Short mmCIF file of C-alpha atoms in Angstrom, two decimals:
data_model
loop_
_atom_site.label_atom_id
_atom_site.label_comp_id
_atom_site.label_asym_id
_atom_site.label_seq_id
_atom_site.Cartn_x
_atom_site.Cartn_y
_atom_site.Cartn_z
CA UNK A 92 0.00 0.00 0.00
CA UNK A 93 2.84 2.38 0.74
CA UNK A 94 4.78 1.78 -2.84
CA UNK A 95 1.36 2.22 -4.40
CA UNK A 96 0.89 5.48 -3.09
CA UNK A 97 4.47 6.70 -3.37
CA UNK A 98 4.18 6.05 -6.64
CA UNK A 99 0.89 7.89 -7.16
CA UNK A 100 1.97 10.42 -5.46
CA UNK A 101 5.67 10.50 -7.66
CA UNK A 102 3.53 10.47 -10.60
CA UNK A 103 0.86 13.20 -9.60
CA UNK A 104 3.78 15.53 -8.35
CA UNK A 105 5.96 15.11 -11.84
CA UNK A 106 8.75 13.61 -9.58
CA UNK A 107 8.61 10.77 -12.48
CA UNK A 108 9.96 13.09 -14.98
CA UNK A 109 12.89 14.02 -13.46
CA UNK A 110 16.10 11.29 -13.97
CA UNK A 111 16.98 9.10 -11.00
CA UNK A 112 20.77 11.00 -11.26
CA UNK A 113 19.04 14.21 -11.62
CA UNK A 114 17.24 13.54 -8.09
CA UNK A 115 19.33 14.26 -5.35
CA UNK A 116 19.94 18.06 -7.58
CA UNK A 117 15.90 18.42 -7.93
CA UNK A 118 15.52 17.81 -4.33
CA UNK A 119 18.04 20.62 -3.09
CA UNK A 120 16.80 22.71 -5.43
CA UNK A 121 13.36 22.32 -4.26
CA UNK A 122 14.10 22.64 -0.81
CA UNK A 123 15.93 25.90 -1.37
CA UNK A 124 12.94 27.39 -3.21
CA UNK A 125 10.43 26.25 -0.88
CA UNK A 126 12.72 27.33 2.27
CA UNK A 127 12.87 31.31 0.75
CA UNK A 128 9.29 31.48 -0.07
CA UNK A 129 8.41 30.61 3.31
CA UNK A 130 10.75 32.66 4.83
CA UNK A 131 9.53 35.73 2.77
CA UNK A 132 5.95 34.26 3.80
CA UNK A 133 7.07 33.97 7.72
CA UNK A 134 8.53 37.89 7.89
CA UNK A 135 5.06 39.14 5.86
CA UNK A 136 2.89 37.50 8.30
CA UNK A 137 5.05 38.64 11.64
CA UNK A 138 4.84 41.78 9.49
CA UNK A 139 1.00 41.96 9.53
CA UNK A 140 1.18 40.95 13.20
CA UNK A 141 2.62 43.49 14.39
CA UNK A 142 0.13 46.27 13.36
CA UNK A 143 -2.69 44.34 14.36
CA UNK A 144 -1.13 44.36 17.68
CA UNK A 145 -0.92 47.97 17.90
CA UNK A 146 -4.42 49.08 16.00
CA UNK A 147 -6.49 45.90 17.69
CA UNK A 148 -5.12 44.62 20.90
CA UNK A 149 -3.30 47.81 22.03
CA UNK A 150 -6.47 50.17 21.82
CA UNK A 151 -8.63 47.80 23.15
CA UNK A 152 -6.43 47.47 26.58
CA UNK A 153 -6.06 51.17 26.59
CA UNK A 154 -9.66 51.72 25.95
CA UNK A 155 -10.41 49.34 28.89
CA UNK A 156 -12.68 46.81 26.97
CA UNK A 157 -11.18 43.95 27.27
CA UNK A 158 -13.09 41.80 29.62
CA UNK A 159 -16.09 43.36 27.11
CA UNK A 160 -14.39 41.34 24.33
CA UNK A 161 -13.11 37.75 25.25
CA UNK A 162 -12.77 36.57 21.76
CA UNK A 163 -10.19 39.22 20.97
CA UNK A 164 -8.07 37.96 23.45
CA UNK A 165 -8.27 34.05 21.94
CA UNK A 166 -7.18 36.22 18.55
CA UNK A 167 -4.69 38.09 20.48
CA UNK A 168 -3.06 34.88 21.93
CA UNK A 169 -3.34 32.91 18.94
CA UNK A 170 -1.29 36.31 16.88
CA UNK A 171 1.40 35.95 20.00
CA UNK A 172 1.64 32.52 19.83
CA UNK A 173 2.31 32.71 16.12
CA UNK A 174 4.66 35.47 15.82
CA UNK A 175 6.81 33.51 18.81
CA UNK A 176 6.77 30.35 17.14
CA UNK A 177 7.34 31.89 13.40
CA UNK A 178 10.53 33.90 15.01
CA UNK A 179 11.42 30.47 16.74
CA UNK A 180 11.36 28.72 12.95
CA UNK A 181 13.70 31.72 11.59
CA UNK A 182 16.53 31.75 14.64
CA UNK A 183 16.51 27.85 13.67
CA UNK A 184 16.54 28.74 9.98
CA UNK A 185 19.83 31.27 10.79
CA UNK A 186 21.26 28.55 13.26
CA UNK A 187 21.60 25.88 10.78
CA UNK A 188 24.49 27.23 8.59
CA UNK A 189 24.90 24.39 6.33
CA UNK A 190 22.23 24.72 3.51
CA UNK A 191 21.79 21.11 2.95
CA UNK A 192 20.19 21.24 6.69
CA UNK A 193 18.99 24.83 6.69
CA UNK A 194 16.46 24.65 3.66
CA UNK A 195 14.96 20.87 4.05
CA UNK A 196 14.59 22.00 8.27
CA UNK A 197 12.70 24.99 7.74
CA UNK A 198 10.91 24.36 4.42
CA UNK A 199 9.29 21.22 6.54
CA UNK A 200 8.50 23.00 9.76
CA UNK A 201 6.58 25.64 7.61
CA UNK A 202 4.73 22.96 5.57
CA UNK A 203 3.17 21.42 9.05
CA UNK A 204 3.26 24.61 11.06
CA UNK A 205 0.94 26.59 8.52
CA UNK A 206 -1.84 24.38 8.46
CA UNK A 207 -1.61 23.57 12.08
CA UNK A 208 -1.79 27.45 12.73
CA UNK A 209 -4.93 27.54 10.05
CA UNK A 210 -6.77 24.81 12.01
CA UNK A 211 -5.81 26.59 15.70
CA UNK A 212 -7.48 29.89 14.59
CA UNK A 213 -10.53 28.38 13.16
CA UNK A 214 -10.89 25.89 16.18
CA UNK A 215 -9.80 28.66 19.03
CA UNK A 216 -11.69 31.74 17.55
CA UNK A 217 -15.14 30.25 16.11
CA UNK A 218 -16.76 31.87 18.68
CA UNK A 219 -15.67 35.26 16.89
CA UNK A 220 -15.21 34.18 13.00
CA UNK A 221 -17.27 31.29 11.99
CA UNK A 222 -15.51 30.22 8.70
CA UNK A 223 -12.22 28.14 7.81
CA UNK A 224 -10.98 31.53 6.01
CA UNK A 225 -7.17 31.86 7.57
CA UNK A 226 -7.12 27.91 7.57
CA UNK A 227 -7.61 28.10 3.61
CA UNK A 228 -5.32 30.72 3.44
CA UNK A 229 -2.53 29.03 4.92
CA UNK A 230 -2.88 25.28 3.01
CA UNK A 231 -2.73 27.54 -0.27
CA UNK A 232 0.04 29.57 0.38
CA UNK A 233 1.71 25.76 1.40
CA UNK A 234 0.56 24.52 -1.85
CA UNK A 235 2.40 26.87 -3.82
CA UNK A 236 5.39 25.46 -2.47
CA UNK A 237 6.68 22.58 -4.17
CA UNK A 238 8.81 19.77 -1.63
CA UNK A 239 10.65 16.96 -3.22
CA UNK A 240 8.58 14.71 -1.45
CA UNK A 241 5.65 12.53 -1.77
CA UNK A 242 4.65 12.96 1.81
CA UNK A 243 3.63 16.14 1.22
CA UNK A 244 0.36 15.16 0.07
CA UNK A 245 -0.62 14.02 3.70
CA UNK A 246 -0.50 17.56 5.07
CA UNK A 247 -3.72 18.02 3.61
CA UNK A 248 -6.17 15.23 4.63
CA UNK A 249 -3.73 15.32 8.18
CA UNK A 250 -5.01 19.02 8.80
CA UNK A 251 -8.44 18.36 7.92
CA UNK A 252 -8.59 15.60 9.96
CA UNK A 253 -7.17 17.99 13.06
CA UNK A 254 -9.78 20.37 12.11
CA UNK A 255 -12.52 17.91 12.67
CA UNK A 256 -11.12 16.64 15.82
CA UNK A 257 -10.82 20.23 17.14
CA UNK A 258 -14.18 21.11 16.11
CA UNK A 259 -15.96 18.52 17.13
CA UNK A 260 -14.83 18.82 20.69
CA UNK A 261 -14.90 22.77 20.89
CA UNK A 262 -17.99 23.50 19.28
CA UNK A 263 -21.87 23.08 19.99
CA UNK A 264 -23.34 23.87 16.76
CA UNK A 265 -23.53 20.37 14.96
CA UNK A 266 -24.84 22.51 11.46
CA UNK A 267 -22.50 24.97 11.31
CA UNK A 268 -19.41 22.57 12.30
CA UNK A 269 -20.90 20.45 9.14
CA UNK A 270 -20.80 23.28 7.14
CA UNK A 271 -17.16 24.62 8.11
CA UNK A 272 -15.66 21.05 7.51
CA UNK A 273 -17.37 20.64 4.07
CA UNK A 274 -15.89 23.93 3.12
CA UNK A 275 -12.25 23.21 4.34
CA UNK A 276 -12.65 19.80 2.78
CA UNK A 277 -13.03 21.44 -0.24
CA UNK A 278 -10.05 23.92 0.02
CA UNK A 279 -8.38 20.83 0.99
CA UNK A 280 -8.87 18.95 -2.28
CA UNK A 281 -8.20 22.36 -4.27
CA UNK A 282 -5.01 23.00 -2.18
CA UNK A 283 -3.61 19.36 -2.81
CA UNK A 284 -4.62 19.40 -6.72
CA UNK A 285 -2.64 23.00 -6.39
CA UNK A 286 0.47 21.37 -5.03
CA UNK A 287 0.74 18.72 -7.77
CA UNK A 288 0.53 21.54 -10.29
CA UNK A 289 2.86 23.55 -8.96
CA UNK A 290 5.26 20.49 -7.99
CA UNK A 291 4.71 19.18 -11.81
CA UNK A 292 5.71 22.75 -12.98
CA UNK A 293 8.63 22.88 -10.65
CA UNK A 294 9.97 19.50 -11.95
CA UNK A 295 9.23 20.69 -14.99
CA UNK A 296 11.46 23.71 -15.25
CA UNK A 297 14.22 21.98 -13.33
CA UNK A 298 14.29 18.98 -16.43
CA UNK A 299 14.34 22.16 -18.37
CA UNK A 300 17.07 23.74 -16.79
CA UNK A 301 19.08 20.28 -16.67
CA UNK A 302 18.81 20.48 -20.62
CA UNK A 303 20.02 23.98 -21.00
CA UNK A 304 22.67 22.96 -18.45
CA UNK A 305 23.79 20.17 -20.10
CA UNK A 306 23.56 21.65 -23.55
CA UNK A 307 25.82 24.61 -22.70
CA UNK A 308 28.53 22.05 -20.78
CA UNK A 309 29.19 20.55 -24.29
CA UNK A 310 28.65 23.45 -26.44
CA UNK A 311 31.86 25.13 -23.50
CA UNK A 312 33.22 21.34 -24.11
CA UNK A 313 33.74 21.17 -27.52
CA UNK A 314 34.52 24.86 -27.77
CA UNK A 315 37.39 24.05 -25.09
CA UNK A 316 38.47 21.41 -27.22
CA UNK A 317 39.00 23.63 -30.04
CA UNK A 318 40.39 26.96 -27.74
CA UNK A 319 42.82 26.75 -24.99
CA UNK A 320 40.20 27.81 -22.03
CA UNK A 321 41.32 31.71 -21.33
CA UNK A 322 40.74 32.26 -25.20
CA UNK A 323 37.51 31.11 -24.77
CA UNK A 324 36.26 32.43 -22.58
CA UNK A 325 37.26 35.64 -24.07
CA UNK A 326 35.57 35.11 -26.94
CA UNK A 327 32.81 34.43 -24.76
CA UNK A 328 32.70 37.88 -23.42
CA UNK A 329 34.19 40.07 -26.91
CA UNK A 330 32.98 38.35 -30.24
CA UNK A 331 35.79 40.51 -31.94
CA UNK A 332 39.11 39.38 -33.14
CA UNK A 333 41.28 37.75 -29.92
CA UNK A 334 45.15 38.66 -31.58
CA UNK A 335 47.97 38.45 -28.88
CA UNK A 336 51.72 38.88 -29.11
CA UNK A 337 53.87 36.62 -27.43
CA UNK A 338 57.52 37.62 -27.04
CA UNK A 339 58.86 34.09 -26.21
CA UNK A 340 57.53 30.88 -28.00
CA UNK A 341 58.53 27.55 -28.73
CA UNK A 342 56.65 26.07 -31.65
CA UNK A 343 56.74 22.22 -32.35
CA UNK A 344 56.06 20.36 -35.92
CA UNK A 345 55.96 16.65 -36.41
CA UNK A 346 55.34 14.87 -39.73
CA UNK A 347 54.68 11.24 -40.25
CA UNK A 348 57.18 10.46 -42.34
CA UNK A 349 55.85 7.90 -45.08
CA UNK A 350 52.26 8.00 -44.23
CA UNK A 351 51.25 8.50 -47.82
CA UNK A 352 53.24 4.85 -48.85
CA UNK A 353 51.95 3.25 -45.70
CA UNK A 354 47.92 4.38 -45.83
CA UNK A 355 48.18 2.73 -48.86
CA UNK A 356 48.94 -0.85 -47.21
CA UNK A 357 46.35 0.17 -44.64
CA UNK A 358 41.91 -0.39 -44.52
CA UNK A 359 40.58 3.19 -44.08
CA UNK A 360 40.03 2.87 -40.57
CA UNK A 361 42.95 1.04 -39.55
CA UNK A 362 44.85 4.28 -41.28
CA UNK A 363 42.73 6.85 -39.31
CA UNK A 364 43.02 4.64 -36.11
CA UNK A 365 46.76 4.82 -36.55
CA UNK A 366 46.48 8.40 -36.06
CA UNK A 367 43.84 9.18 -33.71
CA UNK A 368 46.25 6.92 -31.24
CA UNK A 369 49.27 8.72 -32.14
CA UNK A 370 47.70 11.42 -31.45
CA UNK A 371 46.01 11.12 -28.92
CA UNK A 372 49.52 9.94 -27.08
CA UNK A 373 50.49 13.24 -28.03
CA UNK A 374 47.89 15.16 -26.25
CA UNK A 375 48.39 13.48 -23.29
CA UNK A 376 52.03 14.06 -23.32
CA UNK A 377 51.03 17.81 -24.29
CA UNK A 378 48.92 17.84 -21.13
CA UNK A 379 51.52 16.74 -18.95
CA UNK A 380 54.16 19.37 -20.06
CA UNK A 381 51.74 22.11 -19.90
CA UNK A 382 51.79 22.29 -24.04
CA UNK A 383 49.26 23.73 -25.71
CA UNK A 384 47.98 21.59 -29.45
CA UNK A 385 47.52 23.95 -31.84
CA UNK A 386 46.21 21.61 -34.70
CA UNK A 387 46.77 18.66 -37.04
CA UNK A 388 46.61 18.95 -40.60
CA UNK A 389 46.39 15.68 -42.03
CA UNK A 390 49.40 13.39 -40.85
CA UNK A 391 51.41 16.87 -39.20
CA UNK A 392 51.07 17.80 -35.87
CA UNK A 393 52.13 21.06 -34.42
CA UNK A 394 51.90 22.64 -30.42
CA UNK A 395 53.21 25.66 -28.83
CA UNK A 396 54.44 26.85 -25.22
CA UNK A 397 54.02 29.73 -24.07
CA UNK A 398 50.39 30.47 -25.57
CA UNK A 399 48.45 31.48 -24.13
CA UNK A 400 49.95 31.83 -20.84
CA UNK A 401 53.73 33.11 -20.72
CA UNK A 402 56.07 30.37 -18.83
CA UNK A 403 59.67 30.83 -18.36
CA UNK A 404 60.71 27.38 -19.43
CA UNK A 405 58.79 27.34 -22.49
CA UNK A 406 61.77 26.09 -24.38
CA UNK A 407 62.06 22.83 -21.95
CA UNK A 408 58.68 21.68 -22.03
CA UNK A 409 58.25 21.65 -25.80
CA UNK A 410 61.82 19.30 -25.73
CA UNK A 411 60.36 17.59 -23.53
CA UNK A 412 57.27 16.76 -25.91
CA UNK A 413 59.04 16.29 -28.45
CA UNK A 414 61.28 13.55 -27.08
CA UNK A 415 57.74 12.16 -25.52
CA UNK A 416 56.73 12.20 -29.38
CA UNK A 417 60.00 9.81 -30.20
CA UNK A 418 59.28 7.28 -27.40
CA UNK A 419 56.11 6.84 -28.25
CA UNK A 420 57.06 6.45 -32.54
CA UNK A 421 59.30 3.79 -31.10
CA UNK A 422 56.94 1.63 -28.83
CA UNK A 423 54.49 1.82 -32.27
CA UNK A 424 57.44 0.89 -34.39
CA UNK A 425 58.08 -2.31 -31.56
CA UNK A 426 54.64 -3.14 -30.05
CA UNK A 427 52.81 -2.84 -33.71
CA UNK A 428 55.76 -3.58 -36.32
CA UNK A 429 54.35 -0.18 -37.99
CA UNK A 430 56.52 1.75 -39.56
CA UNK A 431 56.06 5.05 -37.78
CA UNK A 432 58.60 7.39 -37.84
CA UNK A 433 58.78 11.23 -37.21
CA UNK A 434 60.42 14.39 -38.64
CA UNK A 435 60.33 17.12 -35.62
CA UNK A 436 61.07 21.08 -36.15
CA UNK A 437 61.68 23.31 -32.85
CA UNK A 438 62.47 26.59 -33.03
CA UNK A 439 61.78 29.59 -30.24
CA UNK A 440 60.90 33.10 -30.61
CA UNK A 441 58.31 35.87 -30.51
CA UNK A 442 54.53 35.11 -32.33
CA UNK A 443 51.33 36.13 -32.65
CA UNK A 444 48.74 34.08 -31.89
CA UNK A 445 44.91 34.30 -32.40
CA UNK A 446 41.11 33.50 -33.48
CA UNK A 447 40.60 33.33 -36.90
CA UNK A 448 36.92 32.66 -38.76
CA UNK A 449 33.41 32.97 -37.07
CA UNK A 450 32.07 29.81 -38.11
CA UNK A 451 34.51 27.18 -37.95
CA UNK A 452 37.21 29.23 -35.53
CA UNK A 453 40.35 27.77 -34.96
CA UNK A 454 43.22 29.40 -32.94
CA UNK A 455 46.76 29.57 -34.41
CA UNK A 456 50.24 31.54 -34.39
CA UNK A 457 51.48 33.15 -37.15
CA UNK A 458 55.38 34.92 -37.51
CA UNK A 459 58.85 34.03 -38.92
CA UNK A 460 59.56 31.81 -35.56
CA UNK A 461 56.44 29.49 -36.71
CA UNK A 462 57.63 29.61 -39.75
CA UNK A 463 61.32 28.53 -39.19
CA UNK A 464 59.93 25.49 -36.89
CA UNK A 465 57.85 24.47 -39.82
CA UNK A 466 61.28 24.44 -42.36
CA UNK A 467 63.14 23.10 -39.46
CA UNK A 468 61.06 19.78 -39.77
CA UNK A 469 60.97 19.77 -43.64
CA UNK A 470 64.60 20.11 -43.62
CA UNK A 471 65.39 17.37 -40.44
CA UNK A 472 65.49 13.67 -40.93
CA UNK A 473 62.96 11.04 -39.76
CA UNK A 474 63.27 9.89 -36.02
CA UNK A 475 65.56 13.54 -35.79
CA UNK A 476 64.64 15.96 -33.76
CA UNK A 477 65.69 19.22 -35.68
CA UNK A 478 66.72 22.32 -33.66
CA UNK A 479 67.79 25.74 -34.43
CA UNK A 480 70.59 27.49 -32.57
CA UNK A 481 68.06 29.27 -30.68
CA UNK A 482 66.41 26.77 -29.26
CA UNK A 483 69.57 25.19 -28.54
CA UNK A 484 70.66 28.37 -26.14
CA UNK A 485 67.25 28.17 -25.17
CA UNK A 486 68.27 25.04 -23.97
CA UNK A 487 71.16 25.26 -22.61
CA UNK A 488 73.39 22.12 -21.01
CA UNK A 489 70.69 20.09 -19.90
CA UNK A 490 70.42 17.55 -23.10
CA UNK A 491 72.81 16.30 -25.39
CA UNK A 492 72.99 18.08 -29.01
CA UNK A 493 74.64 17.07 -32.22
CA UNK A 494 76.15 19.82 -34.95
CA UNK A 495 75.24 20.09 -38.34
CA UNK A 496 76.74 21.88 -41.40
CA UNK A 497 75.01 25.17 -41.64
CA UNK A 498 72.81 25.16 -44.36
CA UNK A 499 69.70 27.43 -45.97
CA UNK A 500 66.48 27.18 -44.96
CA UNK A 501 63.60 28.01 -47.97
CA UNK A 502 65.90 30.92 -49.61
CA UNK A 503 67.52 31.99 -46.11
CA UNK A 504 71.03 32.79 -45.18
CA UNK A 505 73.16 29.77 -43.97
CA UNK A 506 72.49 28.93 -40.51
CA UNK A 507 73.43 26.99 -37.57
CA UNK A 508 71.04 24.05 -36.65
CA UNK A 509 71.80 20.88 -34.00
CA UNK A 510 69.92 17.71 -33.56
CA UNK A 511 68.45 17.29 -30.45
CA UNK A 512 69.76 13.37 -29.13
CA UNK A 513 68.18 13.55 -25.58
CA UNK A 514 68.95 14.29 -21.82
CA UNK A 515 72.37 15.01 -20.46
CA UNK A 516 73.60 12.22 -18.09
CA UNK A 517 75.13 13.29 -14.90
CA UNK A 518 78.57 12.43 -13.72
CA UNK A 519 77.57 9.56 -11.95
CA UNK A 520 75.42 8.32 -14.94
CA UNK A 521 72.35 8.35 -13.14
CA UNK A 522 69.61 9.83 -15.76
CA UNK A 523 67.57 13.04 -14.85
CA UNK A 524 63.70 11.88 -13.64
CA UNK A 525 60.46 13.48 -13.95
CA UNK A 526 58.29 14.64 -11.10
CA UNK A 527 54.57 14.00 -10.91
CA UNK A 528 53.28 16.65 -12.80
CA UNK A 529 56.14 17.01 -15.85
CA UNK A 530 56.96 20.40 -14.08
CA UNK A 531 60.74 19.63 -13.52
CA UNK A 532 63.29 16.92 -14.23
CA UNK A 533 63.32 14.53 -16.97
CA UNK A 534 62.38 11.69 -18.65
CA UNK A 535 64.64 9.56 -20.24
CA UNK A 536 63.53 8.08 -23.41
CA UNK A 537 66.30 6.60 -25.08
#
């Protein structure tokens, strides 16, 4: 009997709507709303109080009628007893600092205390007021505040039944009690087909709201994907042009070298599954050294340091990936018998990097230092990690470099470029290791 009517009861408040997941979010939701409606509801009616006090009660001491007037004094303690107990329910509201037991607390004690309240005036002052008036007040104001729970409902038929109780034992006029409990059965019935209305249209909005929620997660996903997160959200808040100028760079480019002959040995998805695991390897690795991707076009690959935040070792990191970017060619070339090799460019310097297109945006860097990174890989050698002289100041003694002839670069004056072999060793031949987090020391991939 109890599932049956939790389950009407689920059903008639719209509770069935909402996702079991979503739940445990509906229902502090709920409780929040229905907690600051009744408090706004508690401070109106100690508001009303307290000028009924002075314009009722007040002038009818001072005027020295009130032994002429008993009822007003069942009024007059039923507006004190109120107005205690109401200020009683807000301390407690203020005393429970945690939310989660703030809200569910006082949303519940104003749910029972409001009808109780409507059924002690209409039982204590019938002598005065013969109607159910401020009872049918008070279960409709209740209504009209959605709880997350079934047993809700009972509040209802559990203050009508009070009312009868009271009545019948406090009142001598078998008609008119008849009358009263016909209309507040009424109001009852309204005020409980009220509350699943309102509930329904509560759960309603939240689903809503979960949709819009969820909706704008991935829409800030995938645009997160695509923009490194401070970019976005900049374009978030200025639809113009986002163009900054970084001083100190380091650019990365690595090219499958013989892709073209091997997708030709490969199914279509085999070829494309090749590369979305390389790649994805890559991002990780990016992750870890706090590099940012920049893109992939086709079988290329190319990230950055130092966009769009500045960081001093800029110059490290990207090594760093691109020696991650060699160990993992070489577990392919072991573990899968592939032939995967890479060509890798590095080169450091000032670029400018920014958010081109409106409809398919993409953000990428643009000066001579991209530019030399990208001719730095065209011109290296597979499984070679090509470095200019730059870079190689850049990075100082810490890794192990090998000379080659100067030599022009698309049209440009002979320069000096190294090959990057790996990490220096110390003295003692013990290899530099990598924290936790890729922020300092090394990995060594040879």
């Amino acid at each position: 009997m109890d599932r049956i009517f939790e389950r009407f009861a689920v059903s008639l408040g719209g509770l069935d709507r909402i996702p079991v997941d979503d739940r445990p979010a509906y229902a502090v939701r709920a409780y929040r709303d229905c907690s600051h409606r009744a408090w706004l509801c508690t401070w109106l009616v100690m508001a009303i109080n307290l000028p009924l006090f002075l314009a009722v009660d007040f002038r009818t001491w001072v005027a020295g009628a009130w032994d002429e007037q008993p009822a007003h004094a069942m009024i007059f303690w039923w507006r004190l007893g109120v107005t205690l107990i109401l200020a009683g329910g807000l301390a407690m509201r203020r005393a429970a600092v945690p939310d989660a037991l703030c809200h569910p607390r006082f949303a519940w004690f104003c749910v029972l205390f409001y009808p109780v309240c409507g059924v002690w005036f209409a039982v204590s002052c019938q002598s005065l007021v013969t109607d159910v008036s401020v009872y049918v007040l008070l279960i409709v104001g209740v209504a009209s505040a959605p709880l997350p729970s079934p047993l809700k409902l009972l509040v209802y038929p559990g203050s009508w039944l009070l009312l009868a109780v009271g009545l019948q034992f406090t009142g001598d006029n078998d008609t008119q009690i008849y009358h009263l409990l016909i209309n507040a059965g009424v109001a009852a019935v309204g005020a409980a087909m009220l509350d699943a209305f309102a509930s329904r249209a509560h759960a309603a909005s939240f689903v809503q709201s979960r949709l819009l929620e969820r909706e704008r997660q991935r829409s800030e996903s995938v645009l997160g994907n695509i923009l490194p997160p401070s970019v976005a959200q900049r374009l978030k808040d200025d639809p113009s042009a986002v163009v900054e100028y970084h001083p100190a760079v380091s650019i990365l480019f690595a090219d499958f070298v013989g892709f073209g002959t091997l997708s030709e040995t490969l199914q279509p998805d085999e070829m494309v599954g090749l590369l979305d695991h390389l790649f994805l390897e890559f991002d990780e690795a990016a992750d870890r050294f706090g590099v940012e991707k920049i893109k992939t076009t086709g079988d290329s690959y190319m990230a950055a340091c130092g966009v769009p935040q500045a960081v001093a070792d800029h110059a490290r990191r990207i090594a760093d990936l691109a020696l991650r970017i060699q160990s993992v060619a070489r577990r392919f070339r072991s573990d899968r018998g592939l032939p995967v090799h890479f060509r890798i460019g590095l080169h450091t310097g000032p670029a400018i990097a920014g958010v081109i297109g409106r409809r398919k945006f993409s953000y990428d860097l643009w000066g001579d230092t991209v530019n030399l990174s990208h001719h730095l890989q065209a011109y290296g050698e597979a499984d070679r990690i090509h470095i200019s002289m730059a870079m190689q100041q850049a990075l100082a003694a810490e890794y192990r470099y090998e000379a080659r002839p100067p030599m022009s670069l698309k049209g440009r004056a002979p320069m000096q470029t190294y090959f990057l072999l790996g990490f220096r060793r110390d003295v003692d031949g013990v290899a530099f290791t990598a924290d936790a987090d890729g922020s300092a020391g090394r990995y060594d991939l040879r």
